[in-house]
């Protein structure tokens, strides 16, 4: 069985996105990384500086060390302002640093050996307005060489709303069956 890690970009415990993600993973052994419980500073672009990127003295490298051990990445994020959460964006932006970090000489190759999925919930027509975010994830994983396994978009605003989205719950069951 492939090892699975959830990278949770939600800002509230038990939010709709976490609930939908949990539905997709019932009975599976997974690691969850709650980005809200870590400090990930925004990237400072040092690509063209003679000293290169500097350590930001935060939790980012610890999280990268964790996810590199897994085969499957599940990006779980609420849709905020028609994109991924700021927590998730900061995390992904920092990949630019890892691509040039001598402590991760094979970062891109190791990431390319993975498969990724996205689970996202939004309240404002996410099946249409969430698609640019899905395209963004598609571009991110394509650049890294990661196999994009697919995505689930759910409808929910207030806590618990996602439990009324039968299509998203069905898609979560389908994903779970794929991951078994």
Short mmCIF file of N, CA and C in Angstrom, two decimals:
data_model
loop_
_atom_site.label_atom_id
_atom_site.label_comp_id
_atom_site.label_asym_id
_atom_site.label_seq_id
_atom_site.Cartn_x
_atom_site.Cartn_y
_atom_site.Cartn_z
N UNK A 1 0.84 -1.18 0.00
CA UNK A 1 0.00 0.00 0.00
C UNK A 1 0.89 1.24 0.00
N UNK A 2 0.49 2.23 -0.75
CA UNK A 2 1.23 3.48 -0.85
C UNK A 2 1.01 4.30 0.42
N UNK A 3 2.04 5.03 0.82
CA UNK A 3 1.92 5.89 2.00
C UNK A 3 1.33 7.24 1.59
N UNK A 4 0.46 7.77 2.46
CA UNK A 4 -0.32 8.96 2.13
C UNK A 4 -0.11 10.03 3.20
N UNK A 5 0.11 11.26 2.75
CA UNK A 5 0.17 12.41 3.64
C UNK A 5 -0.82 13.46 3.16
N UNK A 6 -1.56 14.02 4.11
CA UNK A 6 -2.47 15.13 3.84
C UNK A 6 -1.77 16.41 4.27
N UNK A 7 -1.71 17.35 3.36
CA UNK A 7 -1.19 18.68 3.68
C UNK A 7 -2.42 19.56 3.78
N UNK A 8 -2.80 19.86 5.02
CA UNK A 8 -4.05 20.54 5.33
C UNK A 8 -3.80 22.04 5.45
N UNK A 9 -4.34 22.80 4.51
CA UNK A 9 -4.18 24.25 4.50
C UNK A 9 -5.34 24.99 5.10
N UNK A 10 -6.21 24.28 5.81
CA UNK A 10 -7.35 24.93 6.45
C UNK A 10 -6.94 25.73 7.66
N UNK A 11 -7.73 26.76 7.94
CA UNK A 11 -7.41 27.62 9.07
C UNK A 11 -8.26 27.32 10.29
N UNK A 12 -9.27 26.48 10.15
CA UNK A 12 -10.09 26.14 11.31
C UNK A 12 -10.18 24.63 11.46
N UNK A 13 -10.15 24.17 12.70
CA UNK A 13 -10.33 22.72 12.92
C UNK A 13 -11.74 22.31 12.52
N UNK A 14 -11.86 21.13 12.00
CA UNK A 14 -13.16 20.57 11.64
C UNK A 14 -13.92 21.42 10.62
N UNK A 15 -13.20 22.10 9.74
CA UNK A 15 -13.84 22.86 8.67
C UNK A 15 -14.39 21.91 7.61
N UNK A 16 -15.10 22.45 6.66
CA UNK A 16 -15.71 21.64 5.60
C UNK A 16 -14.68 20.89 4.78
N UNK A 17 -13.56 21.52 4.49
CA UNK A 17 -12.53 20.84 3.70
C UNK A 17 -11.94 19.66 4.48
N UNK A 18 -11.67 19.87 5.76
CA UNK A 18 -11.15 18.77 6.59
C UNK A 18 -12.17 17.64 6.68
N UNK A 19 -13.43 17.99 6.80
CA UNK A 19 -14.49 16.98 6.88
C UNK A 19 -14.54 16.16 5.60
N UNK A 20 -14.50 16.82 4.45
CA UNK A 20 -14.53 16.10 3.17
C UNK A 20 -13.27 15.25 3.00
N UNK A 21 -12.13 15.78 3.39
CA UNK A 21 -10.89 15.02 3.31
C UNK A 21 -10.96 13.78 4.19
N UNK A 22 -11.48 13.95 5.40
CA UNK A 22 -11.63 12.81 6.30
C UNK A 22 -12.55 11.75 5.69
N UNK A 23 -13.59 12.17 5.00
CA UNK A 23 -14.51 11.22 4.36
C UNK A 23 -13.78 10.40 3.30
N UNK A 24 -12.85 11.04 2.60
CA UNK A 24 -12.10 10.34 1.55
C UNK A 24 -11.07 9.37 2.10
N UNK A 25 -10.76 9.50 3.37
CA UNK A 25 -9.66 8.71 3.94
C UNK A 25 -10.09 7.79 5.07
N UNK A 26 -11.40 7.62 5.23
CA UNK A 26 -11.90 6.75 6.29
C UNK A 26 -11.27 5.36 6.16
N UNK A 27 -10.70 4.90 7.26
CA UNK A 27 -10.12 3.56 7.29
C UNK A 27 -8.72 3.44 6.71
N UNK A 28 -8.20 4.52 6.16
CA UNK A 28 -6.85 4.49 5.60
C UNK A 28 -5.85 5.04 6.61
N UNK A 29 -4.65 4.53 6.55
CA UNK A 29 -3.59 5.04 7.41
C UNK A 29 -2.94 6.22 6.71
N UNK A 30 -3.10 7.40 7.28
CA UNK A 30 -2.54 8.61 6.68
C UNK A 30 -1.87 9.47 7.76
N UNK A 31 -0.93 10.24 7.32
CA UNK A 31 -0.32 11.27 8.17
C UNK A 31 -0.98 12.59 7.78
N UNK A 32 -1.27 13.42 8.76
CA UNK A 32 -1.83 14.74 8.48
C UNK A 32 -0.87 15.80 8.98
N UNK A 33 -0.60 16.75 8.11
CA UNK A 33 0.21 17.90 8.48
C UNK A 33 -0.72 19.10 8.43
N UNK A 34 -0.98 19.68 9.59
CA UNK A 34 -1.85 20.84 9.69
C UNK A 34 -0.97 22.08 9.58
N UNK A 35 -1.00 22.72 8.42
CA UNK A 35 -0.14 23.88 8.22
C UNK A 35 -0.42 24.98 9.25
N UNK A 36 -1.66 25.06 9.72
CA UNK A 36 -2.00 26.10 10.70
C UNK A 36 -1.26 25.92 12.03
N UNK A 37 -0.75 24.73 12.28
CA UNK A 37 -0.02 24.46 13.51
C UNK A 37 1.49 24.70 13.36
N UNK A 38 1.90 25.20 12.22
CA UNK A 38 3.31 25.43 11.94
C UNK A 38 3.52 26.87 11.49
N UNK A 39 4.74 27.31 11.63
CA UNK A 39 5.12 28.62 11.11
C UNK A 39 5.84 28.41 9.78
N UNK A 40 5.27 28.97 8.74
CA UNK A 40 5.90 28.93 7.42
C UNK A 40 5.94 30.38 6.93
N UNK A 41 7.11 30.95 6.99
CA UNK A 41 7.25 32.33 6.57
C UNK A 41 7.15 32.45 5.05
N UNK A 42 6.67 33.59 4.57
CA UNK A 42 6.63 33.78 3.12
C UNK A 42 8.04 33.74 2.52
N UNK A 43 8.07 33.38 1.28
CA UNK A 43 9.35 33.30 0.59
C UNK A 43 9.93 34.70 0.41
N UNK A 44 11.24 34.78 0.52
CA UNK A 44 11.98 35.97 0.11
C UNK A 44 12.80 35.51 -1.08
N UNK A 45 12.47 36.02 -2.24
CA UNK A 45 13.09 35.54 -3.48
C UNK A 45 14.55 35.96 -3.54
N UNK A 46 15.42 34.99 -3.37
CA UNK A 46 16.86 35.23 -3.39
C UNK A 46 17.54 34.47 -4.54
N UNK A 47 16.75 34.12 -5.56
CA UNK A 47 17.31 33.34 -6.67
C UNK A 47 18.49 34.02 -7.34
N UNK A 48 18.46 35.34 -7.40
CA UNK A 48 19.48 36.07 -8.15
C UNK A 48 20.48 36.76 -7.23
N UNK A 49 20.45 36.43 -5.97
CA UNK A 49 21.39 37.01 -5.00
C UNK A 49 22.59 36.07 -4.87
N UNK A 50 23.76 36.63 -4.70
CA UNK A 50 24.97 35.79 -4.64
C UNK A 50 24.94 34.80 -3.49
N UNK A 51 24.26 35.12 -2.41
CA UNK A 51 24.17 34.19 -1.27
C UNK A 51 23.02 33.19 -1.41
N UNK A 52 22.18 33.38 -2.41
CA UNK A 52 21.04 32.48 -2.61
C UNK A 52 20.03 32.58 -1.49
N UNK A 53 19.12 31.63 -1.45
CA UNK A 53 18.09 31.61 -0.42
C UNK A 53 18.71 31.38 0.94
N UNK A 54 18.13 32.00 1.93
CA UNK A 54 18.61 31.86 3.30
C UNK A 54 17.56 31.10 4.11
N UNK A 55 18.04 30.41 5.13
CA UNK A 55 17.12 29.69 6.03
C UNK A 55 16.20 30.71 6.68
N UNK A 56 14.90 30.45 6.63
CA UNK A 56 13.92 31.38 7.19
C UNK A 56 13.66 31.09 8.67
N UNK A 57 14.32 30.07 9.23
CA UNK A 57 14.19 29.73 10.65
C UNK A 57 12.72 29.55 11.04
N UNK A 58 12.07 28.68 10.29
CA UNK A 58 10.68 28.35 10.57
C UNK A 58 10.50 26.84 10.44
N UNK A 59 9.28 26.38 10.30
CA UNK A 59 9.00 24.94 10.26
C UNK A 59 8.98 24.34 8.86
N UNK A 60 9.24 25.14 7.85
CA UNK A 60 9.11 24.68 6.47
C UNK A 60 9.95 23.42 6.19
N UNK A 61 11.24 23.43 6.51
CA UNK A 61 12.10 22.28 6.20
C UNK A 61 11.64 21.02 6.93
N UNK A 62 11.14 21.17 8.13
CA UNK A 62 10.62 20.03 8.87
C UNK A 62 9.46 19.38 8.11
N UNK A 63 8.60 20.22 7.56
CA UNK A 63 7.45 19.70 6.79
C UNK A 63 7.93 19.05 5.50
N UNK A 64 8.86 19.67 4.82
CA UNK A 64 9.41 19.06 3.59
C UNK A 64 10.03 17.70 3.91
N UNK A 65 10.79 17.63 4.99
CA UNK A 65 11.38 16.35 5.39
C UNK A 65 10.30 15.29 5.60
N UNK A 66 9.18 15.68 6.18
CA UNK A 66 8.08 14.74 6.39
C UNK A 66 7.48 14.28 5.08
N UNK A 67 7.13 15.22 4.21
CA UNK A 67 6.39 14.82 3.00
C UNK A 67 7.25 14.04 2.02
N UNK A 68 8.55 14.24 2.06
CA UNK A 68 9.40 13.49 1.14
C UNK A 68 9.34 11.99 1.37
N UNK A 69 8.90 11.58 2.54
CA UNK A 69 8.83 10.15 2.87
C UNK A 69 7.57 9.48 2.33
N UNK A 70 6.64 10.25 1.77
CA UNK A 70 5.34 9.70 1.35
C UNK A 70 5.23 9.58 -0.16
N UNK A 71 4.38 8.64 -0.58
CA UNK A 71 4.14 8.40 -2.01
C UNK A 71 3.04 9.29 -2.57
N UNK A 72 2.02 9.55 -1.75
CA UNK A 72 0.84 10.28 -2.20
C UNK A 72 0.67 11.52 -1.36
N UNK A 73 0.51 12.66 -2.04
CA UNK A 73 0.26 13.94 -1.39
C UNK A 73 -1.19 14.34 -1.64
N UNK A 74 -1.90 14.65 -0.59
CA UNK A 74 -3.26 15.17 -0.73
C UNK A 74 -3.25 16.60 -0.21
N UNK A 75 -3.44 17.54 -1.13
CA UNK A 75 -3.51 18.95 -0.77
C UNK A 75 -4.96 19.25 -0.43
N UNK A 76 -5.21 19.57 0.81
CA UNK A 76 -6.55 19.82 1.31
C UNK A 76 -6.63 21.30 1.69
N UNK A 77 -7.44 22.06 0.94
CA UNK A 77 -7.49 23.50 1.18
C UNK A 77 -8.88 24.05 0.96
N UNK A 78 -9.31 24.93 1.85
CA UNK A 78 -10.54 25.66 1.54
C UNK A 78 -10.25 26.60 0.36
N UNK A 79 -11.29 26.95 -0.34
CA UNK A 79 -11.15 27.92 -1.42
C UNK A 79 -11.39 29.30 -0.83
N UNK A 80 -10.33 30.07 -0.75
CA UNK A 80 -10.40 31.43 -0.22
C UNK A 80 -10.14 32.39 -1.37
N UNK A 81 -11.09 33.26 -1.62
CA UNK A 81 -10.95 34.24 -2.68
C UNK A 81 -10.53 33.58 -4.00
N UNK A 82 -11.16 32.44 -4.27
CA UNK A 82 -11.04 31.74 -5.55
C UNK A 82 -9.67 31.10 -5.76
N UNK A 83 -8.99 30.81 -4.66
CA UNK A 83 -7.70 30.14 -4.75
C UNK A 83 -7.46 29.34 -3.48
N UNK A 84 -6.27 28.76 -3.38
CA UNK A 84 -5.89 28.02 -2.19
C UNK A 84 -5.72 28.98 -1.02
N UNK A 85 -5.73 28.45 0.19
CA UNK A 85 -5.52 29.28 1.37
C UNK A 85 -4.12 29.88 1.35
N UNK A 86 -3.96 30.97 2.07
CA UNK A 86 -2.65 31.61 2.18
C UNK A 86 -1.61 30.68 2.80
N UNK A 87 -2.05 29.85 3.75
CA UNK A 87 -1.14 28.89 4.37
C UNK A 87 -0.57 27.94 3.32
N UNK A 88 -1.46 27.44 2.45
CA UNK A 88 -1.03 26.51 1.40
C UNK A 88 -0.13 27.23 0.39
N UNK A 89 -0.49 28.44 0.04
CA UNK A 89 0.29 29.19 -0.95
C UNK A 89 1.69 29.47 -0.43
N UNK A 90 1.82 29.88 0.83
CA UNK A 90 3.15 30.09 1.40
C UNK A 90 3.98 28.82 1.33
N UNK A 91 3.34 27.69 1.66
CA UNK A 91 4.05 26.42 1.63
C UNK A 91 4.55 26.09 0.22
N UNK A 92 3.68 26.20 -0.76
CA UNK A 92 4.06 25.87 -2.13
C UNK A 92 5.08 26.87 -2.67
N UNK A 93 4.91 28.15 -2.35
CA UNK A 93 5.89 29.15 -2.81
C UNK A 93 7.30 28.80 -2.36
N UNK A 94 7.42 28.25 -1.19
CA UNK A 94 8.74 27.93 -0.64
C UNK A 94 9.41 26.78 -1.38
N UNK A 95 8.67 26.05 -2.21
CA UNK A 95 9.31 25.00 -3.02
C UNK A 95 10.42 25.59 -3.87
N UNK A 96 10.29 26.86 -4.26
CA UNK A 96 11.36 27.52 -5.03
C UNK A 96 12.67 27.48 -4.27
N UNK A 97 12.59 27.63 -2.97
CA UNK A 97 13.77 27.57 -2.13
C UNK A 97 14.34 26.14 -2.11
N UNK A 98 13.47 25.16 -1.94
CA UNK A 98 13.93 23.76 -1.89
C UNK A 98 14.58 23.33 -3.19
N UNK A 99 14.11 23.87 -4.30
CA UNK A 99 14.69 23.53 -5.60
C UNK A 99 16.15 23.97 -5.71
N UNK A 100 16.55 24.92 -4.87
CA UNK A 100 17.92 25.44 -4.91
C UNK A 100 18.70 25.20 -3.62
N UNK A 101 18.13 24.40 -2.74
CA UNK A 101 18.74 24.17 -1.43
C UNK A 101 19.67 22.95 -1.51
N UNK A 102 20.92 23.14 -1.15
CA UNK A 102 21.88 22.03 -1.22
C UNK A 102 21.53 20.90 -0.25
N UNK A 103 20.70 21.17 0.74
CA UNK A 103 20.24 20.11 1.64
C UNK A 103 19.21 19.20 0.97
N UNK A 104 18.67 19.63 -0.17
CA UNK A 104 17.67 18.85 -0.92
C UNK A 104 18.09 18.76 -2.39
N UNK A 105 19.25 18.13 -2.65
CA UNK A 105 19.77 18.13 -4.03
C UNK A 105 18.87 17.40 -5.02
N UNK A 106 18.06 16.47 -4.56
CA UNK A 106 17.18 15.72 -5.45
C UNK A 106 15.71 16.05 -5.21
N UNK A 107 15.44 17.27 -4.75
CA UNK A 107 14.08 17.64 -4.37
C UNK A 107 13.09 17.40 -5.51
N UNK A 108 13.39 17.92 -6.67
CA UNK A 108 12.45 17.79 -7.79
C UNK A 108 12.27 16.33 -8.18
N UNK A 109 13.32 15.57 -8.24
CA UNK A 109 13.23 14.15 -8.61
C UNK A 109 12.42 13.37 -7.57
N UNK A 110 12.64 13.67 -6.30
CA UNK A 110 11.88 12.97 -5.26
C UNK A 110 10.41 13.34 -5.32
N UNK A 111 10.13 14.60 -5.58
CA UNK A 111 8.73 15.02 -5.71
C UNK A 111 8.09 14.41 -6.95
N UNK A 112 8.86 14.26 -8.01
CA UNK A 112 8.33 13.69 -9.26
C UNK A 112 7.92 12.23 -9.11
N UNK A 113 8.40 11.59 -8.08
CA UNK A 113 8.03 10.19 -7.85
C UNK A 113 6.69 10.04 -7.13
N UNK A 114 6.04 11.17 -6.85
CA UNK A 114 4.80 11.16 -6.07
C UNK A 114 3.57 11.35 -6.94
N UNK A 115 2.43 11.07 -6.34
CA UNK A 115 1.14 11.33 -6.96
C UNK A 115 0.41 12.31 -6.06
N UNK A 116 -0.32 13.25 -6.66
CA UNK A 116 -0.99 14.28 -5.88
C UNK A 116 -2.47 14.37 -6.22
N UNK A 117 -3.23 14.72 -5.20
CA UNK A 117 -4.67 14.98 -5.33
C UNK A 117 -4.96 16.30 -4.61
N UNK A 118 -6.05 16.93 -5.01
CA UNK A 118 -6.51 18.15 -4.34
C UNK A 118 -7.94 17.93 -3.88
N UNK A 119 -8.20 18.31 -2.64
CA UNK A 119 -9.56 18.32 -2.10
C UNK A 119 -9.80 19.73 -1.61
N UNK A 120 -10.86 20.35 -2.12
CA UNK A 120 -11.14 21.74 -1.78
C UNK A 120 -12.64 21.97 -1.66
N UNK A 121 -13.00 22.87 -0.76
CA UNK A 121 -14.41 23.22 -0.55
C UNK A 121 -14.53 24.73 -0.55
N UNK A 122 -15.56 25.22 -1.22
CA UNK A 122 -15.85 26.65 -1.24
C UNK A 122 -17.34 26.89 -1.27
N UNK A 123 -17.73 28.09 -0.96
CA UNK A 123 -19.14 28.41 -0.87
C UNK A 123 -19.71 29.15 -2.05
N UNK A 124 -18.88 29.62 -2.96
CA UNK A 124 -19.36 30.45 -4.07
C UNK A 124 -19.13 29.74 -5.41
N UNK A 125 -20.02 28.78 -5.69
CA UNK A 125 -19.98 28.04 -6.95
C UNK A 125 -18.59 27.44 -7.23
N UNK A 126 -18.08 26.63 -6.32
CA UNK A 126 -16.71 26.13 -6.45
C UNK A 126 -16.47 25.25 -7.67
N UNK A 127 -17.53 24.64 -8.23
CA UNK A 127 -17.33 23.78 -9.41
C UNK A 127 -16.96 24.59 -10.63
N UNK A 128 -17.23 25.89 -10.59
CA UNK A 128 -16.81 26.78 -11.67
C UNK A 128 -15.67 27.69 -11.18
N UNK A 129 -15.90 28.36 -10.07
CA UNK A 129 -14.95 29.35 -9.59
C UNK A 129 -13.72 28.74 -8.93
N UNK A 130 -13.78 27.47 -8.58
CA UNK A 130 -12.62 26.78 -8.02
C UNK A 130 -11.71 26.18 -9.08
N UNK A 131 -12.19 26.14 -10.33
CA UNK A 131 -11.38 25.52 -11.38
C UNK A 131 -10.05 26.22 -11.66
N UNK A 132 -9.97 27.56 -11.61
CA UNK A 132 -8.64 28.18 -11.77
C UNK A 132 -7.65 27.72 -10.71
N UNK A 133 -8.12 27.48 -9.49
CA UNK A 133 -7.23 26.96 -8.45
C UNK A 133 -6.76 25.56 -8.81
N UNK A 134 -7.67 24.73 -9.32
CA UNK A 134 -7.29 23.38 -9.73
C UNK A 134 -6.26 23.46 -10.86
N UNK A 135 -6.48 24.37 -11.80
CA UNK A 135 -5.51 24.56 -12.87
C UNK A 135 -4.15 24.99 -12.31
N UNK A 136 -4.18 25.84 -11.30
CA UNK A 136 -2.94 26.26 -10.66
C UNK A 136 -2.21 25.06 -10.07
N UNK A 137 -2.93 24.20 -9.35
CA UNK A 137 -2.31 22.98 -8.83
C UNK A 137 -1.79 22.10 -9.96
N UNK A 138 -2.55 22.01 -11.04
CA UNK A 138 -2.10 21.21 -12.20
C UNK A 138 -0.77 21.74 -12.72
N UNK A 139 -0.66 23.05 -12.85
CA UNK A 139 0.61 23.64 -13.32
C UNK A 139 1.75 23.37 -12.34
N UNK A 140 1.45 23.47 -11.05
CA UNK A 140 2.47 23.23 -10.02
C UNK A 140 2.99 21.80 -10.11
N UNK A 141 2.08 20.84 -10.13
CA UNK A 141 2.53 19.44 -10.15
C UNK A 141 3.17 19.09 -11.50
N UNK A 142 2.67 19.67 -12.59
CA UNK A 142 3.32 19.44 -13.88
C UNK A 142 4.76 19.93 -13.87
N UNK A 143 4.97 21.12 -13.33
CA UNK A 143 6.33 21.66 -13.26
C UNK A 143 7.24 20.73 -12.47
N UNK A 144 6.73 20.18 -11.39
CA UNK A 144 7.52 19.31 -10.52
C UNK A 144 7.62 17.88 -11.06
N UNK A 145 6.81 17.54 -12.05
CA UNK A 145 6.81 16.18 -12.58
C UNK A 145 5.96 15.22 -11.77
N UNK A 146 5.16 15.74 -10.86
CA UNK A 146 4.28 14.93 -10.02
C UNK A 146 3.09 14.47 -10.84
N UNK A 147 2.68 13.23 -10.65
CA UNK A 147 1.49 12.70 -11.31
C UNK A 147 0.25 13.29 -10.62
N UNK A 148 -0.61 13.98 -11.39
CA UNK A 148 -1.82 14.57 -10.81
C UNK A 148 -2.95 13.56 -10.92
N UNK A 149 -3.36 13.03 -9.76
CA UNK A 149 -4.39 12.00 -9.73
C UNK A 149 -5.80 12.51 -9.86
N UNK A 150 -6.02 13.80 -9.58
CA UNK A 150 -7.35 14.36 -9.70
C UNK A 150 -7.69 15.24 -8.52
N UNK A 151 -8.96 15.61 -8.48
CA UNK A 151 -9.40 16.55 -7.46
C UNK A 151 -10.87 16.32 -7.12
N UNK A 152 -11.24 16.84 -5.97
CA UNK A 152 -12.63 16.87 -5.54
C UNK A 152 -12.93 18.30 -5.14
N UNK A 153 -14.00 18.85 -5.69
CA UNK A 153 -14.48 20.16 -5.27
C UNK A 153 -15.82 19.97 -4.58
N UNK A 154 -15.96 20.56 -3.42
CA UNK A 154 -17.21 20.46 -2.67
C UNK A 154 -17.80 21.82 -2.38
N UNK A 155 -19.09 21.81 -2.06
CA UNK A 155 -19.82 23.04 -1.77
C UNK A 155 -20.08 23.11 -0.27
N UNK A 156 -19.66 24.20 0.34
CA UNK A 156 -19.91 24.40 1.76
C UNK A 156 -19.44 25.76 2.20
N UNK A 157 -20.18 26.33 3.12
CA UNK A 157 -19.81 27.63 3.66
C UNK A 157 -19.76 27.53 5.18
N UNK A 158 -20.90 27.34 5.79
CA UNK A 158 -20.95 27.19 7.25
C UNK A 158 -20.46 25.80 7.65
N UNK A 159 -19.92 25.68 8.86
CA UNK A 159 -19.46 24.36 9.31
C UNK A 159 -20.54 23.29 9.13
N UNK A 160 -20.14 22.17 8.56
CA UNK A 160 -21.05 21.05 8.36
C UNK A 160 -21.79 21.05 7.04
N UNK A 161 -21.75 22.17 6.31
CA UNK A 161 -22.46 22.25 5.02
C UNK A 161 -22.04 21.15 4.05
N UNK A 162 -20.77 20.78 4.08
CA UNK A 162 -20.26 19.80 3.12
C UNK A 162 -21.01 18.47 3.21
N UNK A 163 -21.57 18.16 4.36
CA UNK A 163 -22.28 16.89 4.53
C UNK A 163 -23.58 16.84 3.73
N UNK A 164 -23.98 17.97 3.16
CA UNK A 164 -25.15 18.02 2.29
C UNK A 164 -24.78 17.87 0.81
N UNK A 165 -23.50 17.91 0.50
CA UNK A 165 -23.04 17.82 -0.89
C UNK A 165 -22.82 16.35 -1.25
N UNK A 166 -23.85 15.73 -1.75
CA UNK A 166 -23.82 14.28 -2.04
C UNK A 166 -22.81 13.94 -3.13
N UNK A 167 -22.65 14.81 -4.11
CA UNK A 167 -21.69 14.54 -5.18
C UNK A 167 -20.26 14.54 -4.65
N UNK A 168 -19.94 15.49 -3.79
CA UNK A 168 -18.59 15.54 -3.22
C UNK A 168 -18.35 14.34 -2.31
N UNK A 169 -19.36 13.95 -1.55
CA UNK A 169 -19.21 12.78 -0.67
C UNK A 169 -19.02 11.50 -1.49
N UNK A 170 -19.74 11.40 -2.61
CA UNK A 170 -19.56 10.25 -3.49
C UNK A 170 -18.15 10.25 -4.08
N UNK A 171 -17.68 11.44 -4.52
CA UNK A 171 -16.32 11.54 -5.08
C UNK A 171 -15.28 11.16 -4.02
N UNK A 172 -15.54 11.51 -2.76
CA UNK A 172 -14.63 11.14 -1.68
C UNK A 172 -14.56 9.63 -1.53
N UNK A 173 -15.70 8.97 -1.64
CA UNK A 173 -15.74 7.50 -1.57
C UNK A 173 -14.97 6.89 -2.73
N UNK A 174 -15.12 7.46 -3.91
CA UNK A 174 -14.41 6.98 -5.09
C UNK A 174 -12.90 7.13 -4.91
N UNK A 175 -12.48 8.26 -4.36
CA UNK A 175 -11.05 8.48 -4.13
C UNK A 175 -10.53 7.47 -3.11
N UNK A 176 -11.29 7.25 -2.05
CA UNK A 176 -10.86 6.27 -1.04
C UNK A 176 -10.66 4.90 -1.69
N UNK A 177 -11.59 4.50 -2.54
CA UNK A 177 -11.47 3.21 -3.23
C UNK A 177 -10.24 3.17 -4.13
N UNK A 178 -9.90 4.28 -4.72
CA UNK A 178 -8.71 4.35 -5.57
C UNK A 178 -7.43 4.23 -4.73
N UNK A 179 -7.46 4.77 -3.53
CA UNK A 179 -6.27 4.79 -2.68
C UNK A 179 -6.04 3.48 -1.93
N UNK A 180 -7.06 2.64 -1.86
CA UNK A 180 -6.93 1.38 -1.11
C UNK A 180 -5.93 0.47 -1.81
#
